[in-house]
Short mmCIF file of C-alpha atoms and ligand atoms in Angstrom, two decimals:
data_model
loop_
_atom_site.label_atom_id
_atom_site.label_comp_id
_atom_site.label_asym_id
_atom_site.label_seq_id
_atom_site.Cartn_x
_atom_site.Cartn_y
_atom_site.Cartn_z
CA UNK A 68 30.45 8.78 138.92
CA UNK A 69 29.31 6.52 136.13
CA UNK A 70 27.97 4.13 138.80
CA UNK A 71 25.89 6.81 140.46
CA UNK A 72 24.30 7.94 137.21
CA UNK A 73 23.41 4.44 136.10
CA UNK A 74 21.79 3.62 139.43
CA UNK A 75 19.84 6.85 139.45
CA UNK A 76 18.52 6.21 135.97
CA UNK A 77 17.62 2.63 136.79
CA UNK A 78 15.83 3.83 139.87
CA UNK A 79 14.02 6.60 138.06
CA UNK A 80 12.63 3.92 135.76
CA UNK A 81 11.81 1.81 138.77
CA UNK A 82 10.09 4.66 140.53
CA UNK A 83 7.81 5.24 137.58
CA UNK A 84 6.86 1.59 137.36
CA UNK A 85 6.31 1.36 141.10
CA UNK A 86 4.12 4.45 141.12
CA UNK A 87 2.01 3.21 138.24
CA UNK A 88 2.03 -0.49 139.12
CA UNK A 89 -1.47 -1.96 139.13
CA UNK A 90 -2.86 1.07 137.28
CA UNK A 91 -5.85 3.25 138.10
CA UNK A 92 -6.39 6.15 140.47
CA UNK A 93 -3.50 8.19 139.11
CA UNK A 94 -3.92 11.75 137.88
CA UNK A 95 -0.96 13.94 136.97
CA UNK A 96 1.42 11.63 138.87
CA UNK A 97 -0.30 12.14 142.22
CA UNK A 98 -3.02 9.75 143.28
CA UNK A 99 -5.72 10.51 145.81
CA UNK A 100 -6.19 6.91 146.87
CA UNK A 101 -3.75 5.96 149.62
CA UNK A 102 -3.56 5.98 153.38
CA UNK A 103 -1.17 6.36 156.29
CA UNK A 104 2.47 5.37 155.85
CA UNK A 105 4.65 4.80 158.93
CA UNK A 106 8.32 5.86 158.79
CA UNK A 107 10.52 4.71 161.69
CA UNK A 108 14.13 5.97 161.79
CA UNK A 109 16.73 4.82 164.34
CA UNK A 110 18.68 7.75 165.77
CA UNK A 111 19.52 11.46 165.70
CA UNK A 112 23.28 11.55 166.38
CA UNK A 113 24.01 10.78 162.72
CA UNK A 114 23.00 13.77 160.60
CA UNK A 115 21.46 11.90 157.65
CA UNK A 116 18.17 10.84 159.20
CA UNK A 117 16.63 14.21 160.07
CA UNK A 118 18.39 16.24 157.36
CA UNK A 119 18.08 13.86 154.39
CA UNK A 120 16.12 10.60 154.81
CA UNK A 121 13.03 12.03 156.49
CA UNK A 122 12.46 15.17 154.37
CA UNK A 123 13.27 13.38 151.10
CA UNK A 124 10.91 10.51 151.94
CA UNK A 125 8.08 12.84 152.97
CA UNK A 126 8.46 15.02 149.88
CA UNK A 127 8.34 12.03 147.54
CA UNK A 128 5.24 10.58 149.20
CA UNK A 129 3.56 13.96 148.89
CA UNK A 130 4.49 14.23 145.21
CA UNK A 131 3.19 10.74 144.40
CA UNK A 132 0.05 10.53 146.49
CA UNK A 133 -2.20 13.33 147.67
CA UNK A 134 -4.28 10.80 149.62
CA UNK A 135 -1.29 9.55 151.62
CA UNK A 136 0.15 10.88 154.87
CA UNK A 137 3.37 10.00 156.67
CA UNK A 138 3.45 9.21 160.39
CA UNK A 139 7.05 9.71 161.54
CA UNK A 140 9.01 8.64 164.62
CA UNK A 141 12.72 8.59 165.50
CA UNK A 142 13.75 6.04 168.16
CA UNK A 143 16.87 7.81 169.43
CA UNK A 144 18.77 4.51 169.48
CA UNK A 145 16.23 2.87 171.83
CA UNK A 146 15.00 -0.46 170.43
CA UNK A 147 12.17 -0.75 172.98
CA UNK A 148 10.98 2.77 172.14
CA UNK A 149 11.00 1.83 168.46
CA UNK A 150 8.83 -1.19 169.18
CA UNK A 151 6.29 1.04 171.00
CA UNK A 152 6.37 3.58 168.17
CA UNK A 153 5.66 0.84 165.63
CA UNK A 154 2.81 -0.60 167.71
CA UNK A 155 1.25 2.85 168.05
CA UNK A 156 1.42 3.28 164.27
CA UNK A 157 -0.26 -0.11 163.72
CA UNK A 158 -3.03 0.88 166.15
CA UNK A 159 -3.32 4.14 164.26
CA UNK A 160 -4.08 2.25 161.03
CA UNK A 161 -0.94 2.60 158.91
CA UNK A 162 -1.10 0.63 155.68
CA UNK A 163 2.66 0.06 155.44
CA UNK A 164 5.69 0.38 157.73
CA UNK A 165 9.07 1.64 156.52
CA UNK A 166 11.43 0.51 159.25
CA UNK A 167 15.09 1.43 159.82
CA UNK A 168 15.72 -0.80 162.82
CA UNK A 169 17.74 0.20 165.89
CA UNK A 170 18.25 -3.52 166.55
CA UNK A 171 17.83 -5.75 163.50
CA UNK A 172 17.15 -8.93 165.47
CA UNK A 173 14.80 -7.37 168.04
CA UNK A 174 12.84 -5.65 165.26
CA UNK A 175 11.66 -9.06 164.03
CA UNK A 176 8.93 -8.67 166.70
CA UNK A 177 7.73 -5.50 164.95
CA UNK A 178 7.53 -7.30 161.60
CA UNK A 179 5.59 -10.19 163.17
CA UNK A 180 3.01 -7.80 164.68
CA UNK A 181 2.69 -5.95 161.39
CA UNK A 182 2.16 -9.18 159.50
CA UNK A 183 -0.59 -10.19 161.93
CA UNK A 184 -2.26 -6.84 161.13
CA UNK A 185 -1.74 -7.48 157.37
CA UNK A 186 0.59 -4.47 157.14
CA UNK A 187 3.60 -4.95 154.83
CA UNK A 188 7.05 -4.01 156.17
CA UNK A 189 9.88 -2.47 154.17
CA UNK A 190 13.26 -2.87 155.86
CA UNK A 191 14.87 0.51 155.20
CA UNK A 192 18.68 0.71 155.00
CA UNK A 193 19.21 -1.83 157.84
CA UNK A 194 18.00 -5.41 157.46
CA UNK A 195 15.53 -6.89 159.95
CA UNK A 196 16.86 -10.39 160.60
CA UNK A 197 15.52 -13.82 161.56
CA UNK A 198 11.89 -13.44 160.50
CA UNK A 199 9.75 -14.40 157.51
CA UNK A 200 7.41 -11.49 158.28
CA UNK A 201 9.42 -9.05 156.18
CA UNK A 202 8.33 -8.00 152.69
CA UNK A 203 11.06 -5.83 151.14
CA UNK A 204 14.58 -4.53 151.78
CA UNK A 205 15.99 -1.29 150.35
CA UNK A 206 19.61 -0.44 151.03
CA UNK A 207 23.12 -0.15 149.62
CA UNK A 208 25.68 -2.88 148.98
CA UNK A 209 26.96 -2.64 152.54
CA UNK A 210 29.85 -5.11 152.29
CA UNK A 211 31.04 -2.94 149.41
CA UNK A 212 31.00 0.10 151.73
CA UNK A 213 33.53 -1.66 154.00
CA UNK A 214 35.62 -2.72 151.00
CA UNK A 215 35.75 0.87 149.71
CA UNK A 216 36.92 2.04 153.15
CA UNK A 217 39.56 -0.71 153.35
CA UNK A 218 40.87 -0.10 149.85
CA UNK A 219 41.07 3.66 150.39
CA UNK A 220 43.04 3.10 153.57
CA UNK A 221 45.47 0.81 151.73
CA UNK A 222 45.96 3.48 149.07
CA UNK A 223 46.64 6.09 151.74
CA UNK A 224 49.10 3.78 153.57
CA UNK A 225 50.98 3.43 150.30
CA UNK A 226 52.63 0.08 151.02
CA UNK A 227 53.82 0.97 154.54
CA UNK A 228 55.05 -2.25 156.20
CA UNK A 229 53.28 -3.49 159.37
CA UNK A 230 50.97 -0.51 159.43
CA UNK A 231 49.13 -0.31 162.74
CA UNK A 232 45.39 0.20 162.14
CA UNK A 233 42.64 0.86 164.70
CA UNK A 234 39.13 -0.36 163.77
CA UNK A 235 36.21 1.68 165.10
CA UNK A 236 33.19 -0.33 163.96
CA UNK A 237 29.50 0.56 164.26
CA UNK A 238 26.78 -0.66 166.59
CA UNK A 239 26.71 -4.42 167.21
CA UNK A 240 22.90 -4.42 166.91
CA UNK A 241 22.98 -3.00 163.36
CA UNK A 242 23.24 -5.65 160.64
CA UNK A 243 24.90 -3.05 158.39
CA UNK A 244 27.72 -2.58 160.92
CA UNK A 245 28.45 -6.30 160.66
CA UNK A 246 28.62 -6.05 156.84
CA UNK A 247 30.81 -2.91 156.87
CA UNK A 248 33.19 -4.68 159.25
CA UNK A 249 33.30 -7.87 157.16
CA UNK A 250 33.92 -5.86 154.00
CA UNK A 251 36.78 -3.89 155.56
CA UNK A 252 38.42 -6.98 157.07
CA UNK A 253 38.18 -8.81 153.73
CA UNK A 254 40.43 -6.13 152.25
CA UNK A 255 42.78 -5.29 155.15
CA UNK A 256 43.40 -8.61 156.94
CA UNK A 257 46.90 -9.91 156.22
CA UNK A 258 47.94 -6.52 154.81
CA UNK A 259 47.97 -4.40 157.99
CA UNK A 260 48.21 -5.05 161.72
CA UNK A 261 44.82 -4.73 163.40
CA UNK A 262 46.22 -3.09 166.54
CA UNK A 263 42.90 -2.45 168.33
CA UNK A 264 39.28 -3.05 167.37
CA UNK A 265 36.02 -1.82 168.91
CA UNK A 266 32.29 -2.19 168.24
CA UNK A 267 30.74 1.17 169.10
CA UNK A 268 27.44 0.98 171.03
CA UNK A 269 24.73 3.15 169.43
CA UNK A 270 27.19 4.34 166.76
CA UNK A 271 27.90 7.11 169.29
CA UNK A 272 30.63 9.58 168.24
CA UNK A 273 31.38 10.23 171.94
CA UNK A 274 31.95 6.54 172.57
CA UNK A 275 34.13 6.33 169.44
CA UNK A 276 36.23 9.17 170.87
CA UNK A 277 36.65 7.26 174.15
CA UNK A 278 37.59 4.08 172.27
CA UNK A 279 40.21 5.93 170.23
CA UNK A 280 41.61 7.63 173.34
CA UNK A 281 42.02 4.18 174.94
CA UNK A 282 43.72 2.84 171.80
CA UNK A 283 46.16 5.77 171.70
CA UNK A 284 47.14 5.22 175.33
CA UNK A 285 47.65 1.49 174.76
CA UNK A 286 49.63 2.06 171.55
CA UNK A 287 51.69 5.05 172.74
CA UNK A 288 50.05 7.15 170.02
CA UNK A 289 51.55 4.91 167.31
CA UNK A 290 48.67 4.60 164.85
CA UNK A 291 49.13 4.57 161.07
CA UNK A 292 45.47 4.48 160.06
CA UNK A 293 41.93 4.43 161.44
CA UNK A 294 39.17 2.36 159.85
CA UNK A 295 36.16 4.27 161.17
CA UNK A 296 32.81 2.87 160.02
CA UNK A 297 31.06 6.21 159.51
CA UNK A 298 31.66 9.95 159.67
CA UNK A 299 30.35 10.25 163.24
CA UNK A 300 32.77 7.64 164.60
CA UNK A 301 35.56 9.02 162.36
CA UNK A 302 34.94 12.49 163.78
CA UNK A 303 35.19 11.04 167.31
CA UNK A 304 38.49 9.32 166.45
CA UNK A 305 39.92 12.53 164.96
CA UNK A 306 38.92 14.51 168.07
CA UNK A 307 40.69 11.94 170.29
CA UNK A 308 43.86 12.14 168.18
CA UNK A 309 43.87 15.94 168.27
CA UNK A 310 43.47 15.87 172.06
CA UNK A 311 46.34 13.37 172.35
CA UNK A 312 48.57 15.57 170.18
CA UNK A 313 48.91 13.13 167.27
CA UNK A 314 50.58 15.03 164.40
CA UNK A 315 50.30 14.62 161.50
CA UNK A 316 46.92 12.85 161.66
CA UNK A 317 46.96 9.40 160.04
CA UNK A 318 44.39 8.58 157.33
CA UNK A 319 40.86 8.11 158.73
CA UNK A 320 37.92 6.64 156.82
CA UNK A 321 34.21 7.43 157.15
CA UNK A 322 30.78 7.04 155.56
CA UNK A 323 27.69 9.15 154.82
CA UNK A 324 29.37 12.17 153.19
CA UNK A 325 28.12 14.30 156.10
CA UNK A 326 28.83 17.99 155.53
CA UNK A 327 31.20 18.13 158.53
CA UNK A 328 33.14 15.16 157.13
CA UNK A 329 33.39 16.65 153.63
CA UNK A 330 34.80 19.79 155.26
CA UNK A 331 37.28 17.69 157.28
CA UNK A 332 38.36 16.02 154.02
CA UNK A 333 38.84 19.40 152.34
CA UNK A 334 40.89 20.55 155.35
CA UNK A 335 42.97 17.33 155.36
CA UNK A 336 41.82 15.99 158.75
CA UNK A 337 39.88 13.01 157.30
CA UNK A 338 41.06 10.95 154.34
CA UNK A 339 37.82 9.66 152.84
CA UNK A 340 34.11 9.05 153.24
CA UNK A 341 31.60 6.86 151.41
CA UNK A 342 28.83 8.64 149.55
CA UNK A 343 25.51 6.86 149.47
CA UNK A 344 22.84 8.53 147.35
CA UNK A 345 20.29 8.86 150.14
CA UNK A 346 17.88 10.69 147.83
CA UNK A 347 17.63 7.62 145.58
CA UNK A 348 17.21 5.38 148.62
CA UNK A 349 14.55 7.52 150.32
CA UNK A 350 12.63 8.08 147.10
CA UNK A 351 12.65 4.40 146.15
CA UNK A 352 11.30 3.60 149.63
CA UNK A 353 8.62 6.29 149.33
CA UNK A 354 7.57 5.01 145.95
CA UNK A 355 7.35 1.42 147.13
CA UNK A 356 5.46 2.50 150.27
CA UNK A 357 2.91 4.45 148.20
CA UNK A 358 2.34 1.48 145.90
CA UNK A 359 1.69 -0.74 148.92
CA UNK A 360 -0.45 1.86 150.72
CA UNK A 361 -2.64 1.95 147.61
CA UNK A 362 -3.05 -1.81 147.80
CA UNK A 363 -1.15 -2.35 144.54
CA UNK A 364 1.47 -4.98 143.80
CA UNK A 365 4.96 -3.61 143.15
CA UNK A 366 6.45 -4.58 139.83
CA UNK A 367 9.04 -7.24 140.65
CA UNK A 368 11.27 -5.95 137.85
CA UNK A 369 12.04 -2.93 140.05
CA UNK A 370 13.63 -5.13 142.75
CA UNK A 371 17.15 -5.96 141.64
CA UNK A 372 17.97 -8.78 144.02
CA UNK A 373 17.23 -10.94 147.01
CA UNK A 374 18.96 -10.83 150.38
CA UNK A 375 18.68 -13.65 152.91
CA UNK A 376 17.83 -12.41 156.39
CA UNK A 377 18.37 -15.75 158.14
CA UNK A 378 14.77 -16.82 157.55
CA UNK A 379 13.82 -15.95 153.97
CA UNK A 380 15.16 -14.39 150.77
CA UNK A 381 13.83 -10.84 150.94
CA UNK A 382 13.11 -9.06 147.61
CA UNK A 383 15.57 -6.18 147.63
CA UNK A 384 16.91 -3.08 145.98
CA UNK A 385 20.62 -2.51 146.64
CA UNK A 386 22.21 0.73 145.51
CA UNK A 387 25.88 1.37 144.80
CA UNK A 388 28.11 3.26 147.30
CA UNK A 389 30.96 5.50 146.06
CA UNK A 390 34.31 6.34 147.73
CA UNK A 391 35.01 10.07 148.12
CA UNK A 392 38.40 11.68 148.73
CA UNK A 393 39.54 15.27 148.27
CA UNK A 394 40.20 14.45 144.59
CA UNK A 395 36.58 13.63 143.64
CA UNK A 396 34.35 15.70 145.97
CA UNK A 397 33.43 17.86 142.98
CA UNK A 398 32.54 14.90 140.73
CA UNK A 399 30.48 13.05 143.34
CA UNK A 400 28.64 14.86 146.12
CA UNK A 401 28.65 18.25 144.39
CA UNK A 402 27.79 16.86 140.92
CA UNK A 403 24.94 14.85 142.45
CA UNK A 404 23.53 17.92 144.27
CA UNK A 405 24.04 16.34 147.71
CA UNK A 406 25.99 19.44 148.85
CA UNK A 407 26.70 22.67 147.01
CA UNK A 408 30.06 24.41 146.82
CA UNK A 409 28.59 27.09 149.08
CA UNK A 410 27.55 24.51 151.69
CA UNK A 411 31.13 23.19 151.84
CA UNK A 412 33.28 26.24 151.21
CA UNK A 413 32.30 28.46 154.14
CA UNK A 414 34.79 31.13 155.31
CA UNK A 415 36.81 28.64 157.42
CA UNK A 416 37.27 26.32 154.42
CA UNK A 417 37.60 28.86 151.61
CA UNK A 418 41.38 28.59 151.25
CA UNK A 419 41.37 24.78 151.53
CA UNK A 420 38.56 24.63 148.94
CA UNK A 421 40.59 26.73 146.50
CA UNK A 422 43.64 24.53 147.05
CA UNK A 423 41.50 21.44 146.42
CA UNK A 424 40.13 22.98 143.20
CA UNK A 425 36.58 23.13 144.57
CA UNK A 426 35.78 26.83 144.49
C1 BGC B 709 23.77 3.40 158.07
C2 BGC B 709 24.84 4.48 158.04
C3 BGC B 709 24.83 5.24 159.34
C4 BGC B 709 24.86 4.33 160.55
C5 BGC B 709 24.64 5.09 161.85
C6 BGC B 709 23.97 2.53 159.29
O1 BGC B 709 23.03 1.52 159.36
O2 BGC B 709 23.83 2.63 156.90
O3 BGC B 709 24.58 5.32 156.95
O4 BGC B 709 25.96 6.07 159.43
O5 BGC B 709 23.84 3.34 160.45
O6 BGC B 709 23.35 5.57 161.96
#
């Protein structure tokens, strides 16, 4: 909890500096000078993008800049479609692109085209790799996400010898998925048996369910833990185990603190998730985008690091992820206003919420 607060405060300071950087044209916090800002998100199967990232980003741009507008597209996991969407935005005269890439390597072509048009690119959440045409990167410490998942699983396994763990990783085209996987392996390798491991195309929950069903058949249902990279893939793995009659369910990890996952944690079907303060991420991106759309130079003090993308060190802001189990739902996602008690404790979960001390 301490971590979340500190980051939020740091960011709030950063947001102010970013919004005022360069001075001039600002009245009452909202400036009329600005222009079009392009926001490109990668998919719709994961709840965060349409329910959190997009509305929070748009609201912050509106609050900071009356002269700005947001052009929005979601690529539905299609990298070629995302390239066309970006090109259309460049033709349409956007002054900055905020890009959450479907395919981090392929998206280098988008950054190169933007650079040729003198349009800065902010890599949002996922890093665009292998190009010097990238200006900024805003995300979380993604190796840490995998470490939190691995450590939580070890806690849940409670020293069990030769525990058999199935890894359901994310999409192989997402640089974050690579980092989550590395982080989890750095904690679990040598301590558990990696019985089966899959990279899940498109982060698809349906494909995760198929992968888990295959693992259960191959392992005769003997699984002691599931390292699922996010809540969507974790949900798929849990569905496969329920169908195969696995009882009790072994500990399953996740990420995103999706409402459905928080409810599964309350009910005891999922062991943990990783909360990432998407509001802080989306608002920092909006603030940086407004600064750039207004032709101002962001204050470098607001960027807390550099991340190498295989071509250059990209000025970056990396936020801190937090592990969430039944024991700290109240002190994390509820305390931070990500979900309310009423969101979580619907009729089906009322008794489990009371037992968990949430209602
Ligand atoms: C994001 C996760 C998300 C996943 C699937 C990752 O790049 O960091 O929050 O669950 O993509 O969209």
